[in-house]
Structure formats: structure tokens, C-alpha cells
């Protein structure tokens, strides 16, 4: 299960954060036969999994805030830590984090794996902060780890500031 989760997270992150320079020319929104005309997002990328060929893109060359896709990197680093069974005590910095939440309370204890589930399933901003504090002591220090991992993955146009995208 851990191996599957690792590869899944890597795949999703690579698809969502690939540098624009590595993409092939594609057609995009605005063409009369646009199959995604009803999709309202300004940024869309469809890649054929086997070949890596870009089948469709919209706004692929535009810089954008990664928002909750930031949580994919947070989850990846949590899984890579090998500490998923470790019990975490929720720090006060995580409790009450704005936005979507697991509604964690300071001092509450739970396994790191549960924080990862809450991070990905409920988009828990508080879970992201709790993971960052566990693995690196603070959100700022964890962002440094995120940026180092992104660089190692070749994601040169990526920069993280928080573990949750806020």
C-alpha cells in the first residue's frame, strides 16, 4: 500500500507541476471543437500516461499558485519519511488553521498516516501544518525541504512557501 501511494503521489505531482518548457505543442481552449469547453478552470493539462504526450492543455505556460496541489508534496514527504505509524501530538500551530480542515485540536494524538489521509481526503490545512511541524519543526523549515525535493524531481519552476498552499 505504501509503495502504491508513493508512486501515485509522484505521478499526480509530476503531472500537475511539470515545467512548461518540457511540454509539446497542443491545442487549447477556444477552438470550436474544444472537448473541455465546459470545464471552467483556467489551467488544464491532459497527458497520455504511456507515452507522456500532451493531449490537451489550457494555460499550461502561465504561472499559477499551486493551492491544494501543494498538499501532494506534503503527503509525498510524509510517506517518504517512513514514519506513517508514528503517533503525532498536534501542535498549537496546526490547531485552528484557516480553510479546509480536519478540525484538529492542540494536544490531540493520532498516527501520521491519519494526518496524511486527512490532508488528502479533506484537504486538511491543519494536517499539513501538523505534518510540517513533526517532520521539520516548523512550516518554514518544511517548505525548505519541499523545495529541495521539488528541485531533485526536476520541478524547476516550482516554489513552496507553506505545507498547505495557503
PDB file of C-alpha atoms in Angstrom:
ATOM      1  CA  UNK A   1       0.000   0.000   0.000  1.00  0.00           C
ATOM      2  CA  UNK A   2       2.828   2.390   0.910  1.00  0.00           C
ATOM      3  CA  UNK A   3       4.567   1.758  -2.417  1.00  0.00           C
ATOM      4  CA  UNK A   4       1.349   2.316  -4.390  1.00  0.00           C
ATOM      5  CA  UNK A   5       0.659   5.563  -2.510  1.00  0.00           C
ATOM      6  CA  UNK A   6       4.216   6.741  -3.165  1.00  0.00           C
ATOM      7  CA  UNK A   7       4.006   6.126  -6.922  1.00  0.00           C
ATOM      8  CA  UNK A   8       0.506   7.601  -7.127  1.00  0.00           C
ATOM      9  CA  UNK A   9       1.578  10.788  -5.357  1.00  0.00           C
ATOM     10  CA  UNK A  10       4.672  11.091  -7.548  1.00  0.00           C
ATOM     11  CA  UNK A  11       2.582  10.622 -10.696  1.00  0.00           C
ATOM     12  CA  UNK A  12       0.000  13.228  -9.668  1.00  0.00           C
ATOM     13  CA  UNK A  13       2.666  15.721  -8.650  1.00  0.00           C
ATOM     14  CA  UNK A  14       4.653  15.293 -11.830  1.00  0.00           C
ATOM     15  CA  UNK A  15       1.586  15.775 -13.990  1.00  0.00           C
ATOM     16  CA  UNK A  16       0.473  18.886 -12.148  1.00  0.00           C
ATOM     17  CA  UNK A  17       3.880  20.530 -11.792  1.00  0.00           C
ATOM     18  CA  UNK A  18       5.894  19.673 -14.921  1.00  0.00           C
ATOM     19  CA  UNK A  19       7.850  22.653 -16.244  1.00  0.00           C
ATOM     20  CA  UNK A  20       6.169  24.248 -19.229  1.00  0.00           C
ATOM     21  CA  UNK A  21       9.327  24.004 -21.354  1.00  0.00           C
ATOM     22  CA  UNK A  22       9.113  20.220 -21.452  1.00  0.00           C
ATOM     23  CA  UNK A  23       5.618  20.149 -22.947  1.00  0.00           C
ATOM     24  CA  UNK A  24       4.807  19.576 -26.603  1.00  0.00           C
ATOM     25  CA  UNK A  25       2.689  21.959 -28.678  1.00  0.00           C
ATOM     26  CA  UNK A  26      -1.011  21.368 -28.106  1.00  0.00           C
ATOM     27  CA  UNK A  27      -4.390  22.767 -28.893  1.00  0.00           C
ATOM     28  CA  UNK A  28      -6.245  24.536 -26.129  1.00  0.00           C
ATOM     29  CA  UNK A  29      -9.401  26.318 -25.093  1.00  0.00           C
ATOM     30  CA  UNK A  30     -11.079  28.479 -27.634  1.00  0.00           C
ATOM     31  CA  UNK A  31     -11.104  26.083 -30.550  1.00  0.00           C
ATOM     32  CA  UNK A  32     -14.559  25.285 -31.918  1.00  0.00           C
ATOM     33  CA  UNK A  33     -14.176  21.583 -31.155  1.00  0.00           C
ATOM     34  CA  UNK A  34     -12.865  22.125 -27.599  1.00  0.00           C
ATOM     35  CA  UNK A  35     -13.900  18.994 -25.661  1.00  0.00           C
ATOM     36  CA  UNK A  36     -13.306  20.826 -22.351  1.00  0.00           C
ATOM     37  CA  UNK A  37     -15.265  23.989 -23.113  1.00  0.00           C
ATOM     38  CA  UNK A  38     -17.493  23.381 -20.093  1.00  0.00           C
ATOM     39  CA  UNK A  39     -14.553  22.979 -17.701  1.00  0.00           C
ATOM     40  CA  UNK A  40     -14.135  26.350 -16.018  1.00  0.00           C
ATOM     41  CA  UNK A  41     -10.595  26.076 -14.678  1.00  0.00           C
ATOM     42  CA  UNK A  42      -8.059  28.348 -16.387  1.00  0.00           C
ATOM     43  CA  UNK A  43      -5.357  25.651 -16.154  1.00  0.00           C
ATOM     44  CA  UNK A  44      -5.818  22.170 -17.549  1.00  0.00           C
ATOM     45  CA  UNK A  45      -3.371  19.527 -18.733  1.00  0.00           C
ATOM     46  CA  UNK A  46      -4.181  16.080 -20.113  1.00  0.00           C
ATOM     47  CA  UNK A  47      -1.268  13.711 -20.662  1.00  0.00           C
ATOM     48  CA  UNK A  48      -1.329  10.252 -22.223  1.00  0.00           C
ATOM     49  CA  UNK A  49       0.122   8.087 -19.442  1.00  0.00           C
ATOM     50  CA  UNK A  50       2.089   5.600 -21.503  1.00  0.00           C
ATOM     51  CA  UNK A  51       3.914   7.984 -23.844  1.00  0.00           C
ATOM     52  CA  UNK A  52       3.806  11.188 -21.810  1.00  0.00           C
ATOM     53  CA  UNK A  53       2.401  13.039 -24.838  1.00  0.00           C
ATOM     54  CA  UNK A  54       0.386  16.146 -24.033  1.00  0.00           C
ATOM     55  CA  UNK A  55      -3.087  15.629 -25.470  1.00  0.00           C
ATOM     56  CA  UNK A  56      -4.654  18.894 -24.320  1.00  0.00           C
ATOM     57  CA  UNK A  57      -3.572  21.962 -22.420  1.00  0.00           C
ATOM     58  CA  UNK A  58      -5.031  25.244 -21.329  1.00  0.00           C
ATOM     59  CA  UNK A  59      -2.942  27.888 -19.587  1.00  0.00           C
ATOM     60  CA  UNK A  60      -0.021  25.473 -19.337  1.00  0.00           C
ATOM     61  CA  UNK A  61       2.597  28.206 -19.746  1.00  0.00           C
ATOM     62  CA  UNK A  62       1.071  30.578 -17.197  1.00  0.00           C
ATOM     63  CA  UNK A  63       2.420  30.854 -13.658  1.00  0.00           C
ATOM     64  CA  UNK A  64      -0.212  29.975 -11.083  1.00  0.00           C
ATOM     65  CA  UNK A  65      -0.464  29.423  -7.354  1.00  0.00           C
ATOM     66  CA  UNK A  66      -0.441  25.672  -6.723  1.00  0.00           C
ATOM     67  CA  UNK A  67      -3.088  25.925  -3.984  1.00  0.00           C
ATOM     68  CA  UNK A  68      -4.030  22.486  -2.663  1.00  0.00           C
ATOM     69  CA  UNK A  69      -1.709  20.692  -5.077  1.00  0.00           C
ATOM     70  CA  UNK A  70       0.921  21.819  -2.558  1.00  0.00           C
ATOM     71  CA  UNK A  71      -0.502  19.139  -0.280  1.00  0.00           C
ATOM     72  CA  UNK A  72       0.647  16.464  -2.737  1.00  0.00           C
ATOM     73  CA  UNK A  73       4.268  17.336  -1.965  1.00  0.00           C
ATOM     74  CA  UNK A  74       3.484  17.399   1.762  1.00  0.00           C
ATOM     75  CA  UNK A  75       1.949  13.925   1.509  1.00  0.00           C
ATOM     76  CA  UNK A  76       4.878  12.643  -0.546  1.00  0.00           C
ATOM     77  CA  UNK A  77       7.388  13.800   2.057  1.00  0.00           C
ATOM     78  CA  UNK A  78       5.299  12.332   4.874  1.00  0.00           C
ATOM     79  CA  UNK A  79       5.174   8.941   3.116  1.00  0.00           C
ATOM     80  CA  UNK A  80       8.884   9.090   2.264  1.00  0.00           C
ATOM     81  CA  UNK A  81       9.703   9.769   5.914  1.00  0.00           C
ATOM     82  CA  UNK A  82       8.844   6.164   6.751  1.00  0.00           C
ATOM     83  CA  UNK A  83       7.127   7.359   9.915  1.00  0.00           C
ATOM     84  CA  UNK A  84       3.472   6.742   8.998  1.00  0.00           C
ATOM     85  CA  UNK A  85       2.834   4.623  12.117  1.00  0.00           C
ATOM     86  CA  UNK A  86       4.381   7.184  14.439  1.00  0.00           C
ATOM     87  CA  UNK A  87       1.997   8.893  16.848  1.00  0.00           C
ATOM     88  CA  UNK A  88       1.820  12.648  16.387  1.00  0.00           C
ATOM     89  CA  UNK A  89       0.809  15.163  19.025  1.00  0.00           C
ATOM     90  CA  UNK A  90      -0.934  18.025  17.244  1.00  0.00           C
ATOM     91  CA  UNK A  91       0.981  21.280  17.859  1.00  0.00           C
ATOM     92  CA  UNK A  92      -0.835  24.510  18.685  1.00  0.00           C
ATOM     93  CA  UNK A  93       0.364  25.947  15.326  1.00  0.00           C
ATOM     94  CA  UNK A  94      -1.793  23.396  13.495  1.00  0.00           C
ATOM     95  CA  UNK A  95      -4.992  23.729  15.528  1.00  0.00           C
ATOM     96  CA  UNK A  96      -7.364  26.280  14.035  1.00  0.00           C
ATOM     97  CA  UNK A  97      -5.529  26.666  10.729  1.00  0.00           C
ATOM     98  CA  UNK A  98      -7.789  28.561   8.332  1.00  0.00           C
ATOM     99  CA  UNK A  99      -9.541  26.992   5.348  1.00  0.00           C
ATOM    100  CA  UNK A 100     -10.464  23.348   4.895  1.00  0.00           C
ATOM    101  CA  UNK A 101      -9.662  21.350   7.972  1.00  0.00           C
ATOM    102  CA  UNK A 102      -9.640  18.060   9.880  1.00  0.00           C
ATOM    103  CA  UNK A 103     -10.583  20.157  12.933  1.00  0.00           C
ATOM    104  CA  UNK A 104      -7.528  19.042  14.859  1.00  0.00           C
ATOM    105  CA  UNK A 105      -7.157  20.148  18.467  1.00  0.00           C
ATOM    106  CA  UNK A 106      -3.841  21.088  20.084  1.00  0.00           C
ATOM    107  CA  UNK A 107      -2.508  18.167  22.108  1.00  0.00           C
ATOM    108  CA  UNK A 108      -4.616  15.578  20.268  1.00  0.00           C
ATOM    109  CA  UNK A 109      -2.668  12.449  19.286  1.00  0.00           C
ATOM    110  CA  UNK A 110      -3.059  10.326  16.168  1.00  0.00           C
ATOM    111  CA  UNK A 111      -0.874   8.364  13.735  1.00  0.00           C
ATOM    112  CA  UNK A 112       0.927  10.269  10.984  1.00  0.00           C
ATOM    113  CA  UNK A 113      -0.934   8.063   8.472  1.00  0.00           C
ATOM    114  CA  UNK A 114      -4.235   9.543   9.687  1.00  0.00           C
ATOM    115  CA  UNK A 115      -2.878  13.052   9.121  1.00  0.00           C
ATOM    116  CA  UNK A 116      -1.916  12.098   5.568  1.00  0.00           C
ATOM    117  CA  UNK A 117      -5.433  10.764   4.932  1.00  0.00           C
ATOM    118  CA  UNK A 118      -6.930  13.970   6.351  1.00  0.00           C
ATOM    119  CA  UNK A 119      -4.511  16.032   4.297  1.00  0.00           C
ATOM    120  CA  UNK A 120      -5.524  14.371   1.032  1.00  0.00           C
ATOM    121  CA  UNK A 121      -9.184  13.455   1.615  1.00  0.00           C
ATOM    122  CA  UNK A 122     -10.469  16.558   3.403  1.00  0.00           C
ATOM    123  CA  UNK A 123      -7.745  18.878   2.094  1.00  0.00           C
ATOM    124  CA  UNK A 124      -6.834  19.477   5.732  1.00  0.00           C
ATOM    125  CA  UNK A 125      -4.731  22.598   6.046  1.00  0.00           C
ATOM    126  CA  UNK A 126      -4.298  21.846   9.753  1.00  0.00           C
ATOM    127  CA  UNK A 127      -2.998  18.360   8.917  1.00  0.00           C
ATOM    128  CA  UNK A 128      -0.387  19.896   6.603  1.00  0.00           C
ATOM    129  CA  UNK A 129       0.911  22.144   9.383  1.00  0.00           C
ATOM    130  CA  UNK A 130       0.961  19.250  11.865  1.00  0.00           C
ATOM    131  CA  UNK A 131       2.968  17.131   9.382  1.00  0.00           C
ATOM    132  CA  UNK A 132       5.397  20.003   8.767  1.00  0.00           C
ATOM    133  CA  UNK A 133       5.942  20.519  12.498  1.00  0.00           C
ATOM    134  CA  UNK A 134       6.509  16.805  13.068  1.00  0.00           C
ATOM    135  CA  UNK A 135       8.993  16.345  10.238  1.00  0.00           C
ATOM    136  CA  UNK A 136      10.918  19.649  10.403  1.00  0.00           C
ATOM    137  CA  UNK A 137       9.791  21.611  13.449  1.00  0.00           C
ATOM    138  CA  UNK A 138       8.022  24.403  11.538  1.00  0.00           C
ATOM    139  CA  UNK A 139       6.189  25.187   8.321  1.00  0.00           C
ATOM    140  CA  UNK A 140       9.081  27.361   7.104  1.00  0.00           C
ATOM    141  CA  UNK A 141      11.678  24.627   7.614  1.00  0.00           C
ATOM    142  CA  UNK A 142       9.372  22.108   5.955  1.00  0.00           C
ATOM    143  CA  UNK A 143       8.935  24.430   2.946  1.00  0.00           C
ATOM    144  CA  UNK A 144      12.710  24.326   2.527  1.00  0.00           C
ATOM    145  CA  UNK A 145      12.516  20.509   2.415  1.00  0.00           C
ATOM    146  CA  UNK A 146       9.656  20.723  -0.102  1.00  0.00           C
ATOM    147  CA  UNK A 147      11.699  22.992  -2.366  1.00  0.00           C
ATOM    148  CA  UNK A 148      14.729  20.713  -2.164  1.00  0.00           C
ATOM    149  CA  UNK A 149      12.570  17.713  -3.103  1.00  0.00           C
ATOM    150  CA  UNK A 150      10.964  19.635  -5.978  1.00  0.00           C
ATOM    151  CA  UNK A 151      14.423  20.532  -7.266  1.00  0.00           C
ATOM    152  CA  UNK A 152      15.504  16.878  -7.009  1.00  0.00           C
ATOM    153  CA  UNK A 153      12.453  15.939  -9.104  1.00  0.00           C
ATOM    154  CA  UNK A 154      13.421  18.499 -11.771  1.00  0.00           C
ATOM    155  CA  UNK A 155      10.489  20.792 -10.970  1.00  0.00           C
ATOM    156  CA  UNK A 156      12.490  23.933 -11.615  1.00  0.00           C
ATOM    157  CA  UNK A 157       9.532  26.296 -11.936  1.00  0.00           C
ATOM    158  CA  UNK A 158       8.104  25.258  -8.565  1.00  0.00           C
ATOM    159  CA  UNK A 159       8.466  27.103  -5.258  1.00  0.00           C
ATOM    160  CA  UNK A 160       6.739  26.267  -1.976  1.00  0.00           C
ATOM    161  CA  UNK A 161       6.212  28.630   0.946  1.00  0.00           C
ATOM    162  CA  UNK A 162       3.775  26.640   3.107  1.00  0.00           C
ATOM    163  CA  UNK A 163       2.889  22.957   3.507  1.00  0.00           C
ATOM    164  CA  UNK A 164      -0.761  23.578   2.581  1.00  0.00           C
ATOM    165  CA  UNK A 165      -0.780  26.169  -0.202  1.00  0.00           C
ATOM    166  CA  UNK A 166      -2.301  28.980   1.856  1.00  0.00           C
TER     167      UNK A 166
END
